[in-house]
CSV table of C-alpha atoms in Angstrom, one decimal:
chain,number,residue,atom,x,y,z
A,1,UNK,CA,-4.2,-2.4,-16.0
A,2,UNK,CA,-4.9,-1.9,-19.7
A,3,UNK,CA,-4.8,-5.3,-21.4
A,4,UNK,CA,-4.3,-6.4,-24.9
A,5,UNK,CA,-8.1,-7.1,-25.2
A,6,UNK,CA,-9.2,-3.5,-24.7
A,7,UNK,CA,-6.2,-1.7,-26.4
A,8,UNK,CA,-6.9,-0.7,-30.0
A,9,UNK,CA,-5.0,1.2,-32.6
A,10,UNK,CA,-5.6,4.9,-32.6
A,11,UNK,CA,-8.0,6.5,-35.0
A,12,UNK,CA,-6.8,6.2,-38.6
A,13,UNK,CA,-5.5,9.3,-40.3
A,14,UNK,CA,-5.2,8.1,-43.8
A,15,UNK,CA,-6.6,11.1,-45.6
A,16,UNK,CA,-4.2,12.0,-48.5
A,17,UNK,CA,-1.5,14.6,-47.9
A,18,UNK,CA,-2.3,17.6,-50.0
A,19,UNK,CA,0.3,20.2,-50.4
A,20,UNK,CA,-0.4,23.9,-50.3
A,21,UNK,CA,0.7,24.2,-54.0
A,22,UNK,CA,-1.9,21.6,-54.9
A,23,UNK,CA,-4.6,23.6,-53.2
A,24,UNK,CA,-3.7,26.7,-55.1
A,25,UNK,CA,-6.2,28.5,-57.2
A,26,UNK,CA,-5.0,31.3,-59.5
A,27,UNK,CA,-5.9,34.8,-58.2
A,28,UNK,CA,-6.8,33.7,-54.7
A,29,UNK,CA,-5.0,35.6,-52.0
A,30,UNK,CA,-5.1,36.1,-48.2
A,31,UNK,CA,-3.1,39.3,-48.0
A,32,UNK,CA,-2.1,42.1,-50.2
A,33,UNK,CA,1.4,43.5,-50.0
A,34,UNK,CA,2.2,47.1,-51.1
A,35,UNK,CA,3.7,47.3,-54.5
A,36,UNK,CA,7.5,48.1,-54.5
A,37,UNK,CA,8.4,51.6,-55.4
A,38,UNK,CA,11.2,50.3,-57.8
A,39,UNK,CA,11.8,47.3,-59.9
A,40,UNK,CA,14.0,44.6,-58.4
A,41,UNK,CA,16.6,45.5,-61.1
A,42,UNK,CA,17.2,48.7,-59.2
A,43,UNK,CA,18.6,46.7,-56.3
A,44,UNK,CA,20.2,43.6,-57.9
A,45,UNK,CA,22.3,42.9,-60.9
A,46,UNK,CA,20.4,41.7,-63.9
A,47,UNK,CA,22.0,38.2,-63.8
A,48,UNK,CA,20.4,37.5,-60.4
A,49,UNK,CA,16.9,38.3,-61.5
A,50,UNK,CA,14.4,35.5,-62.2
A,51,UNK,CA,13.2,35.2,-65.8
A,52,UNK,CA,9.8,33.8,-64.8
A,53,UNK,CA,7.8,34.4,-61.7
A,54,UNK,CA,8.0,31.7,-59.0
A,55,UNK,CA,5.2,29.3,-58.7
A,56,UNK,CA,3.8,30.0,-55.3
A,57,UNK,CA,0.6,28.7,-53.7
A,58,UNK,CA,-2.3,31.1,-54.0
A,59,UNK,CA,-4.6,30.5,-51.1
A,60,UNK,CA,-7.1,32.5,-49.0
A,61,UNK,CA,-6.1,33.2,-45.4
A,62,UNK,CA,-8.7,30.7,-44.1
A,63,UNK,CA,-7.3,27.9,-46.4
A,64,UNK,CA,-3.8,28.7,-45.2
A,65,UNK,CA,-4.7,28.5,-41.6
A,66,UNK,CA,-6.6,25.2,-42.2
A,67,UNK,CA,-3.6,23.8,-44.1
A,68,UNK,CA,-1.1,24.5,-41.4
A,69,UNK,CA,-3.4,23.5,-38.6
A,70,UNK,CA,-3.9,20.1,-40.4
A,71,UNK,CA,-0.2,19.7,-40.7
A,72,UNK,CA,0.4,20.4,-37.0
A,73,UNK,CA,-2.2,17.7,-36.1
A,74,UNK,CA,-0.1,15.1,-37.9
A,75,UNK,CA,2.8,15.7,-35.5
A,76,UNK,CA,4.0,13.4,-32.8
A,77,UNK,CA,5.0,15.5,-29.9
A,78,UNK,CA,5.0,15.6,-26.1
A,79,UNK,CA,1.8,17.7,-26.1
A,80,UNK,CA,-0.1,14.9,-27.9
A,81,UNK,CA,1.7,11.6,-27.4
A,82,UNK,CA,3.7,9.5,-25.0
A,83,UNK,CA,7.3,9.7,-26.1
A,84,UNK,CA,9.1,6.6,-24.8
A,85,UNK,CA,12.3,7.7,-26.6
A,86,UNK,CA,15.3,6.2,-24.8
A,87,UNK,CA,18.7,7.8,-25.1
A,88,UNK,CA,17.4,11.3,-25.9
A,89,UNK,CA,15.0,12.2,-23.0
A,90,UNK,CA,11.9,14.0,-24.2
A,91,UNK,CA,11.1,15.4,-20.8
A,92,UNK,CA,8.2,17.6,-20.0
A,93,UNK,CA,9.2,21.2,-20.3
A,94,UNK,CA,7.3,23.5,-17.9
A,95,UNK,CA,5.7,26.3,-20.0
A,96,UNK,CA,6.7,28.9,-17.5
A,97,UNK,CA,10.4,28.3,-18.5
A,98,UNK,CA,9.5,29.2,-22.1
A,99,UNK,CA,7.9,32.4,-20.9
A,100,UNK,CA,11.1,33.3,-18.9
A,101,UNK,CA,13.3,32.6,-21.9
A,102,UNK,CA,11.1,34.8,-24.1
A,103,UNK,CA,11.3,37.9,-21.8
A,104,UNK,CA,12.7,40.7,-24.0
A,105,UNK,CA,15.4,41.5,-21.5
A,106,UNK,CA,16.9,38.1,-22.1
A,107,UNK,CA,15.8,37.2,-25.6
A,108,UNK,CA,16.8,40.5,-27.2
A,109,UNK,CA,20.2,41.1,-25.4
A,110,UNK,CA,22.9,41.7,-27.9
A,111,UNK,CA,26.1,39.6,-27.4
A,112,UNK,CA,28.2,42.7,-27.8
A,113,UNK,CA,26.2,44.7,-25.3
A,114,UNK,CA,28.3,46.2,-22.5
A,115,UNK,CA,28.5,44.1,-19.3
A,116,UNK,CA,26.6,46.8,-17.3
A,117,UNK,CA,23.7,46.4,-19.7
A,118,UNK,CA,23.5,42.6,-19.4
A,119,UNK,CA,23.9,41.9,-15.7
A,120,UNK,CA,20.7,39.8,-15.7
A,121,UNK,CA,22.0,37.5,-18.4
A,122,UNK,CA,25.5,37.3,-16.9
A,123,UNK,CA,23.9,36.7,-13.5
A,124,UNK,CA,22.0,33.6,-14.5
A,125,UNK,CA,25.0,32.2,-16.4
A,126,UNK,CA,27.0,32.6,-13.2
A,127,UNK,CA,24.2,31.2,-11.1
A,128,UNK,CA,23.8,28.2,-13.4
A,129,UNK,CA,27.5,27.3,-13.0
A,130,UNK,CA,27.1,27.4,-9.2
A,131,UNK,CA,24.0,25.2,-9.3
A,132,UNK,CA,25.7,22.6,-11.5
A,133,UNK,CA,28.7,22.6,-9.2
A,134,UNK,CA,26.4,22.0,-6.3
A,135,UNK,CA,24.5,19.0,-7.8
A,136,UNK,CA,27.6,17.4,-9.2
A,137,UNK,CA,30.2,18.2,-6.6
A,138,UNK,CA,32.6,19.4,-9.2
A,139,UNK,CA,34.7,22.6,-8.9
A,140,UNK,CA,33.8,24.6,-12.1
A,141,UNK,CA,31.6,24.5,-15.2
A,142,UNK,CA,31.6,26.0,-18.6
A,143,UNK,CA,28.3,26.6,-20.3
A,144,UNK,CA,29.8,27.2,-23.7
A,145,UNK,CA,29.3,23.8,-25.5
A,146,UNK,CA,26.2,23.8,-27.7
A,147,UNK,CA,25.2,20.1,-27.2
A,148,UNK,CA,26.2,16.9,-25.5
A,149,UNK,CA,28.6,15.7,-28.1
A,150,UNK,CA,30.1,19.2,-28.3
A,151,UNK,CA,30.6,19.0,-24.5
A,152,UNK,CA,32.4,15.6,-24.9
A,153,UNK,CA,34.7,17.1,-27.4
A,154,UNK,CA,35.4,20.1,-25.1
A,155,UNK,CA,36.1,17.6,-22.3
A,156,UNK,CA,38.6,15.8,-24.6
A,157,UNK,CA,40.4,19.0,-25.3
A,158,UNK,CA,40.6,19.8,-21.6
A,159,UNK,CA,42.1,16.4,-20.9
A,160,UNK,CA,44.6,16.9,-23.7
A,161,UNK,CA,45.6,20.3,-22.4
A,162,UNK,CA,46.0,18.8,-18.9
A,163,UNK,CA,48.4,16.2,-20.1
A,164,UNK,CA,50.3,18.7,-22.3
A,165,UNK,CA,50.7,20.9,-19.3
A,166,UNK,CA,52.5,18.1,-17.5
A,167,UNK,CA,54.6,17.5,-20.6
A,168,UNK,CA,53.2,14.0,-20.7
A,169,UNK,CA,52.7,13.6,-24.5
A,170,UNK,CA,52.8,9.8,-24.5
A,171,UNK,CA,49.2,9.6,-23.5
A,172,UNK,CA,47.5,9.0,-26.8
A,173,UNK,CA,44.7,6.6,-25.9
A,174,UNK,CA,41.3,6.9,-24.4
A,175,UNK,CA,39.5,3.9,-23.0
A,176,UNK,CA,35.8,3.6,-23.7
A,177,UNK,CA,33.3,1.0,-22.6
A,178,UNK,CA,31.2,-0.7,-25.3
A,179,UNK,CA,28.1,0.3,-23.3
A,180,UNK,CA,28.9,4.0,-23.7
A,181,UNK,CA,27.1,6.4,-26.0
A,182,UNK,CA,28.4,6.2,-29.5
A,183,UNK,CA,29.5,9.8,-29.3
A,184,UNK,CA,32.2,8.9,-26.7
A,185,UNK,CA,34.6,7.1,-29.1
A,186,UNK,CA,33.7,9.6,-31.9
A,187,UNK,CA,34.7,12.5,-29.6
A,188,UNK,CA,37.9,10.8,-28.5
A,189,UNK,CA,38.9,10.2,-32.1
A,190,UNK,CA,38.0,13.7,-33.2
A,191,UNK,CA,40.3,14.9,-30.3
A,192,UNK,CA,43.2,13.1,-31.9
A,193,UNK,CA,43.2,10.1,-29.6
A,194,UNK,CA,43.2,6.4,-30.3
A,195,UNK,CA,40.2,4.6,-28.9
A,196,UNK,CA,40.5,1.4,-26.8
A,197,UNK,CA,37.1,-0.3,-26.3
A,198,UNK,CA,36.5,-2.5,-23.3
A,199,UNK,CA,33.7,-5.0,-23.6
A,200,UNK,CA,31.0,-5.4,-21.0
A,201,UNK,CA,30.5,-8.5,-18.8
A,202,UNK,CA,27.4,-10.7,-19.1
A,203,UNK,CA,25.7,-8.5,-16.5
A,204,UNK,CA,25.9,-5.5,-18.7
A,205,UNK,CA,28.6,-3.7,-16.7
A,206,UNK,CA,32.2,-2.9,-17.5
A,207,UNK,CA,34.6,-5.8,-17.2
A,208,UNK,CA,36.9,-4.4,-14.5
A,209,UNK,CA,39.7,-6.9,-15.3
A,210,UNK,CA,39.6,-6.0,-19.0
A,211,UNK,CA,39.6,-2.3,-18.1
A,212,UNK,CA,42.7,-2.7,-15.9
A,213,UNK,CA,44.4,-4.6,-18.6
A,214,UNK,CA,43.7,-1.8,-21.1
A,215,UNK,CA,45.2,0.9,-18.8
A,216,UNK,CA,48.8,1.9,-19.1
A,217,UNK,CA,51.2,4.8,-19.7
A,218,UNK,CA,49.5,5.6,-23.0
A,219,UNK,CA,46.1,6.1,-21.3
A,220,UNK,CA,45.0,9.7,-21.2
A,221,UNK,CA,41.4,9.1,-20.0
A,222,UNK,CA,38.7,6.6,-19.2
A,223,UNK,CA,35.3,7.6,-20.5
A,224,UNK,CA,32.2,6.0,-19.0
A,225,UNK,CA,28.5,6.6,-19.6
A,226,UNK,CA,26.7,6.6,-16.3
A,227,UNK,CA,24.1,5.1,-16.1
A,228,UNK,CA,25.2,3.1,-19.1
A,229,UNK,CA,23.2,2.6,-22.3
A,230,UNK,CA,21.6,-0.6,-21.1
A,231,UNK,CA,20.1,1.4,-18.2
A,232,UNK,CA,22.4,0.1,-15.5
A,233,UNK,CA,24.6,1.9,-12.9
A,234,UNK,CA,28.2,0.9,-12.9
A,235,UNK,CA,28.4,-0.8,-9.5
A,236,UNK,CA,32.2,-0.8,-9.5
A,237,UNK,CA,32.6,2.8,-10.5
A,238,UNK,CA,34.8,3.6,-7.5
A,239,UNK,CA,37.3,0.9,-8.5
A,240,UNK,CA,37.1,2.0,-12.1
A,241,UNK,CA,38.0,5.6,-11.2
A,242,UNK,CA,40.8,4.5,-8.8
A,243,UNK,CA,42.3,2.3,-11.5
A,244,UNK,CA,42.2,5.2,-14.0
A,245,UNK,CA,43.9,7.5,-11.6
A,246,UNK,CA,46.5,4.9,-10.5
A,247,UNK,CA,47.4,4.7,-14.2
A,248,UNK,CA,47.9,8.5,-14.4
A,249,UNK,CA,44.8,8.9,-16.5
A,250,UNK,CA,41.7,11.1,-16.0
A,251,UNK,CA,38.2,9.8,-15.4
A,252,UNK,CA,35.4,11.2,-17.6
A,253,UNK,CA,31.7,10.7,-17.0
A,254,UNK,CA,29.2,11.0,-19.8
A,255,UNK,CA,26.4,12.6,-17.8
A,256,UNK,CA,23.7,12.6,-20.6
A,257,UNK,CA,21.7,10.1,-18.4
A,258,UNK,CA,22.0,12.3,-15.3
A,259,UNK,CA,18.2,12.3,-15.0
A,260,UNK,CA,18.6,9.1,-13.1
A,261,UNK,CA,21.3,10.3,-10.8
A,262,UNK,CA,20.6,13.9,-9.8
A,263,UNK,CA,19.7,14.5,-6.2
A,264,UNK,CA,20.8,11.0,-5.4
A,265,UNK,CA,24.6,11.1,-5.9
A,266,UNK,CA,27.3,13.6,-6.9
A,267,UNK,CA,29.6,12.4,-9.6
A,268,UNK,CA,32.6,14.0,-7.8
A,269,UNK,CA,32.1,11.3,-5.2
A,270,UNK,CA,32.8,8.7,-7.9
A,271,UNK,CA,36.2,10.2,-8.6
A,272,UNK,CA,35.0,12.0,-11.8
A,273,UNK,CA,37.4,14.6,-13.1
A,274,UNK,CA,35.5,15.8,-16.1
A,275,UNK,CA,31.8,15.3,-17.1
A,276,UNK,CA,29.3,16.8,-19.4
A,277,UNK,CA,25.6,17.3,-18.8
A,278,UNK,CA,22.8,17.8,-21.3
A,279,UNK,CA,20.7,20.7,-20.2
A,280,UNK,CA,18.3,19.9,-23.0
A,281,UNK,CA,17.7,16.5,-21.5
A,282,UNK,CA,18.1,16.4,-17.7
A,283,UNK,CA,16.8,19.9,-17.1
A,284,UNK,CA,13.8,19.8,-19.2
A,285,UNK,CA,14.7,22.1,-22.1
A,286,UNK,CA,13.2,20.5,-25.2
A,287,UNK,CA,15.6,19.1,-27.9
A,288,UNK,CA,13.2,17.9,-30.5
A,289,UNK,CA,14.2,18.3,-34.1
A,290,UNK,CA,17.9,18.5,-33.4
A,291,UNK,CA,18.4,21.5,-31.3
A,292,UNK,CA,19.2,23.9,-29.8
A,293,UNK,CA,20.9,22.1,-27.0
A,294,UNK,CA,23.5,22.8,-24.3
A,295,UNK,CA,26.2,20.5,-23.0
A,296,UNK,CA,28.0,22.1,-20.0
A,297,UNK,CA,31.3,20.6,-19.0
A,298,UNK,CA,32.3,20.4,-15.4
A,299,UNK,CA,35.7,19.7,-14.0
A,300,UNK,CA,37.5,19.4,-10.7
A,301,UNK,CA,39.3,22.5,-9.5
A,302,UNK,CA,42.7,21.2,-10.8
A,303,UNK,CA,41.4,21.4,-14.3
A,304,UNK,CA,39.5,24.6,-14.1
A,305,UNK,CA,42.2,26.7,-15.8
A,306,UNK,CA,41.8,24.6,-19.0
A,307,UNK,CA,38.1,25.4,-19.5
A,308,UNK,CA,37.1,27.4,-22.5
A,309,UNK,CA,36.7,31.2,-22.6
A,310,UNK,CA,34.8,33.3,-22.1
A,311,UNK,CA,33.9,32.7,-18.4
A,312,UNK,CA,31.5,34.8,-16.3
A,313,UNK,CA,32.9,35.9,-13.0
A,314,UNK,CA,31.5,37.9,-10.1
A,315,UNK,CA,33.8,40.7,-8.8
A,316,UNK,CA,32.7,43.3,-6.2
A,317,UNK,CA,29.1,42.4,-6.8
A,318,UNK,CA,29.2,42.8,-10.6
A,319,UNK,CA,29.2,40.1,-13.2
A,320,UNK,CA,32.0,40.3,-15.8
A,321,UNK,CA,33.2,38.4,-18.9
A,322,UNK,CA,36.7,37.1,-18.7
A,323,UNK,CA,38.4,36.1,-22.0
A,324,UNK,CA,42.1,36.1,-21.2
A,325,UNK,CA,42.8,33.1,-19.1
A,326,UNK,CA,46.2,31.4,-19.2
A,327,UNK,CA,45.9,27.7,-19.8
A,328,UNK,CA,42.5,27.8,-21.4
A,329,UNK,CA,41.8,25.8,-24.5
A,330,UNK,CA,40.2,28.9,-26.0
A,331,UNK,CA,36.8,29.4,-27.5
A,332,UNK,CA,34.7,26.4,-28.5
A,333,UNK,CA,31.9,28.5,-29.9
A,334,UNK,CA,30.8,32.1,-30.3
A,335,UNK,CA,29.9,34.2,-27.3
A,336,UNK,CA,28.7,32.6,-24.0
A,337,UNK,CA,26.5,29.7,-25.1
A,338,UNK,CA,22.9,28.9,-26.1
A,339,UNK,CA,21.4,31.5,-23.8
A,340,UNK,CA,17.8,30.5,-24.1
A,341,UNK,CA,18.5,26.9,-23.3
A,342,UNK,CA,20.7,27.8,-20.4
A,343,UNK,CA,18.1,30.1,-19.0
A,344,UNK,CA,15.4,27.4,-19.2
A,345,UNK,CA,17.6,24.9,-17.4
A,346,UNK,CA,18.4,27.5,-14.8
A,347,UNK,CA,14.7,28.2,-14.2
A,348,UNK,CA,14.1,24.4,-13.9
A,349,UNK,CA,16.8,24.0,-11.3
A,350,UNK,CA,15.6,27.1,-9.4
A,351,UNK,CA,12.1,25.5,-9.2
A,352,UNK,CA,13.5,22.5,-7.4
A,353,UNK,CA,15.6,21.7,-4.3
A,354,UNK,CA,17.7,18.7,-3.6
A,355,UNK,CA,14.7,16.8,-2.4
A,356,UNK,CA,12.6,17.3,-5.4
A,357,UNK,CA,15.5,16.6,-7.8
A,358,UNK,CA,15.9,13.3,-6.0
A,359,UNK,CA,12.2,12.6,-6.4
A,360,UNK,CA,12.4,13.3,-10.1
A,361,UNK,CA,15.3,10.8,-10.5
A,362,UNK,CA,13.5,8.2,-8.4
A,363,UNK,CA,10.2,8.5,-10.3
A,364,UNK,CA,12.0,8.1,-13.6
A,365,UNK,CA,13.6,4.9,-12.2
A,366,UNK,CA,10.3,3.6,-10.9
A,367,UNK,CA,8.6,4.2,-14.2
A,368,UNK,CA,11.3,2.4,-16.2
A,369,UNK,CA,11.2,-0.6,-13.9
A,370,UNK,CA,7.4,-0.7,-14.0
A,371,UNK,CA,7.5,-1.0,-17.8
A,372,UNK,CA,10.3,-3.6,-17.6
A,373,UNK,CA,8.4,-5.8,-15.1
A,374,UNK,CA,5.1,-5.6,-16.9
A,375,UNK,CA,6.5,-6.6,-20.3
A,376,UNK,CA,9.3,-8.9,-19.6
A,377,UNK,CA,7.2,-12.1,-20.2
A,378,UNK,CA,6.7,-11.0,-23.8
A,379,UNK,CA,9.6,-8.7,-24.4
A,380,UNK,CA,12.5,-10.0,-22.2
A,381,UNK,CA,14.7,-7.4,-20.6
A,382,UNK,CA,18.3,-7.6,-21.9
A,383,UNK,CA,19.5,-7.5,-18.3
A,384,UNK,CA,16.7,-8.5,-16.0
A,385,UNK,CA,17.5,-6.6,-12.8
A,386,UNK,CA,16.6,-3.2,-11.4
A,387,UNK,CA,17.4,-0.7,-14.0
A,388,UNK,CA,17.8,3.1,-13.8
A,389,UNK,CA,15.8,5.6,-15.9
A,390,UNK,CA,15.5,3.3,-19.0
A,391,UNK,CA,15.0,-0.3,-19.7
A,392,UNK,CA,16.3,-2.2,-22.7
A,393,UNK,CA,13.9,-4.9,-23.8
A,394,UNK,CA,14.3,-7.3,-26.7
A,395,UNK,CA,12.0,-8.7,-29.3
A,396,UNK,CA,12.4,-12.5,-29.8
A,397,UNK,CA,11.3,-13.2,-33.4
A,398,UNK,CA,11.3,-16.9,-32.8
A,399,UNK,CA,8.5,-16.4,-30.3
A,400,UNK,CA,6.5,-13.9,-32.3
A,401,UNK,CA,6.1,-15.4,-35.8
A,402,UNK,CA,9.3,-13.7,-37.0
A,403,UNK,CA,8.2,-10.2,-35.9
A,404,UNK,CA,11.2,-8.1,-35.2
A,405,UNK,CA,11.9,-4.9,-33.1
A,406,UNK,CA,11.4,-2.7,-36.2
A,407,UNK,CA,8.0,-4.2,-36.8
A,408,UNK,CA,6.9,-3.6,-33.2
A,409,UNK,CA,8.1,0.0,-33.3
A,410,UNK,CA,6.2,0.7,-36.5
A,411,UNK,CA,3.0,-0.8,-35.1
A,412,UNK,CA,3.3,1.3,-32.0
A,413,UNK,CA,2.7,4.3,-34.3
A,414,UNK,CA,-0.7,2.9,-35.2
A,415,UNK,CA,-1.5,2.7,-31.5
A,416,UNK,CA,-0.7,6.4,-31.0
A,417,UNK,CA,2.7,6.1,-29.4
A,418,UNK,CA,5.9,7.5,-30.7
A,419,UNK,CA,8.4,4.6,-31.4
A,420,UNK,CA,11.1,4.0,-28.8
A,421,UNK,CA,14.8,4.0,-29.8
A,422,UNK,CA,15.5,0.6,-31.4
A,423,UNK,CA,18.6,-1.4,-32.2
A,424,UNK,CA,20.6,0.6,-29.7
A,425,UNK,CA,22.7,-0.1,-27.7
A,426,UNK,CA,24.5,-2.2,-30.3
A,427,UNK,CA,25.5,-4.8,-27.7
A,428,UNK,CA,21.8,-5.9,-27.3
A,429,UNK,CA,20.3,-8.0,-30.1
A,430,UNK,CA,16.9,-6.7,-31.3
A,431,UNK,CA,17.1,-3.9,-28.7
A,432,UNK,CA,14.0,-1.9,-27.8
A,433,UNK,CA,15.0,0.9,-25.4
A,434,UNK,CA,12.2,2.5,-23.4
A,435,UNK,CA,12.7,5.6,-21.3
A,436,UNK,CA,9.4,6.8,-19.9
A,437,UNK,CA,10.7,9.8,-17.8
A,438,UNK,CA,9.3,10.8,-14.4
A,439,UNK,CA,6.3,12.8,-15.6
A,440,UNK,CA,4.3,10.0,-17.2
A,441,UNK,CA,1.4,8.7,-15.2
A,442,UNK,CA,0.7,5.1,-14.4
A,443,UNK,CA,-2.4,5.3,-16.7
A,444,UNK,CA,-0.2,6.4,-19.6
A,445,UNK,CA,2.3,3.6,-18.9
A,446,UNK,CA,-0.5,1.1,-18.6
A,447,UNK,CA,-1.8,2.2,-22.0
A,448,UNK,CA,1.6,1.8,-23.6
A,449,UNK,CA,2.0,-1.6,-21.9
A,450,UNK,CA,-1.4,-2.6,-23.2
A,451,UNK,CA,-0.4,-1.6,-26.8
A,452,UNK,CA,2.8,-3.6,-26.6
A,453,UNK,CA,0.9,-6.7,-25.4
A,454,UNK,CA,-1.7,-6.2,-28.1
A,455,UNK,CA,1.0,-6.1,-30.7
A,456,UNK,CA,2.5,-9.3,-29.4
A,457,UNK,CA,-1.0,-10.9,-29.7
A,458,UNK,CA,-1.3,-9.6,-33.3
A,459,UNK,CA,2.1,-11.0,-34.1
A,460,UNK,CA,0.8,-14.5,-33.3
A,461,UNK,CA,-2.7,-14.1,-34.9
A,462,UNK,CA,-1.9,-12.0,-37.9
A,463,UNK,CA,1.8,-11.3,-38.3
A,464,UNK,CA,1.3,-9.6,-41.7
A,465,UNK,CA,-0.6,-6.8,-39.9
A,466,UNK,CA,2.5,-6.0,-37.8
A,467,UNK,CA,5.0,-6.5,-40.6
A,468,UNK,CA,3.2,-4.0,-42.8
A,469,UNK,CA,2.7,-1.4,-40.1
A,470,UNK,CA,2.1,1.4,-39.9
A,471,UNK,CA,-1.2,1.4,-41.7
A,472,UNK,CA,-3.0,4.4,-40.2
A,473,UNK,CA,-0.5,7.2,-41.0
A,474,UNK,CA,-0.1,9.4,-44.1
A,475,UNK,CA,2.7,7.1,-45.3
A,476,UNK,CA,3.1,3.4,-44.7
A,477,UNK,CA,6.2,1.3,-44.3
A,478,UNK,CA,9.1,3.0,-46.1
A,479,UNK,CA,12.1,1.5,-47.7
A,480,UNK,CA,14.4,3.0,-45.0
A,481,UNK,CA,17.7,2.0,-46.7
A,482,UNK,CA,16.5,3.4,-50.0
A,483,UNK,CA,15.2,6.5,-48.4
A,484,UNK,CA,18.5,7.1,-46.6
A,485,UNK,CA,20.6,6.5,-49.6
A,486,UNK,CA,18.4,8.1,-52.3
A,487,UNK,CA,16.4,10.7,-50.4
A,488,UNK,CA,13.6,12.2,-52.5
A,489,UNK,CA,12.6,15.4,-50.6
A,490,UNK,CA,11.5,17.4,-53.6
A,491,UNK,CA,7.8,17.9,-54.7
A,492,UNK,CA,7.5,16.4,-58.2
């Protein structure tokens, strides 16, 4: 195992950041464009024309290539670094899936093309719904939502439509666990419901007694993140779903952490009525930089009629788009969904069977527990028991010369690791959430563990070194509050 003694910060990259405009030399160029046949005034009104030419960088082609290659080498990404980013899984994305999504027949299809001309696209949409039904046990899916939170909101609208159809308008509350993703209460509130939060027990799981006390004739739905944000499975999930149903409410599962469940259990077995998945997390499609994503919503058969339109159906061997469906909540976005993301998720699922999906989930669980056990003497686990795909450690400043979780995360950058999610979930003090995913090797995990142990040793020997980290990046420790409230994103 890599130890603190032989783990050193990565090579320093402190060369100054020089912008392309600062490299500019008058008259230098890499390409010549043909002169326009007419002055811009022939196309635009005079008031829209610039009075002075724009100041653009003037560089040779070679300088331009070197500039952007240099910028790309400053990136943290899965191709270059371990990304222990809890909450938003940065899974390995097989390159072949990118190739499939880039095939012209899929990438260039026009959304208004006739059905007969887009049978391939409609076919994988239809097939993806069937696959998601198979691995979740639910009756139907919509692939329209563009991201996980969008899926949650769609699920909220489906629940509201269900209660309206029963003329039960008294159900105005949604019960949410405090260990759920923060988007759960936000989506419920956006859907027009009041949010009732149930606190967790000391073991990190929902307090069943408190949950039952919160249920009543006003309860429209219970929302639960499974596994929850402290990385634990809700061991009383069957009793939770029964209690929700006994109260006349629906049971919603936030399936963003499905990476730890797929192939092992089907949420329908838990009594789930509605759930969303994140294709951009569990099924490998990358989600860096904020998108694009895909948040399919699955429901039991009883709720299928409320799903958004359009839906892809198969009739007499041909795929068709259905837009007129009584009971539907209508459109939640344009066209069918984020086609490229759906296609990559479809390819990923077609690459695996039930056995390998289970293996993926089990390896993600093993990796998270490996990190948890190897670090818990220095960074105690918030709930020291077998976790699922992620473990939530804590930094104890009193034992590390006042070093906090933020300092540890910043120092990890110097060691060549992307910083984990920190200070989330909110119910854990000094939280340090680590989600290694199933594809990281033991050697990579050992290197990360070695870096964490080295940082703990530095905290005791030279705490200023950790508090001032990072020191080997183009920018050092930023005033994060100042940067958030007074962003300065303009050059000069």
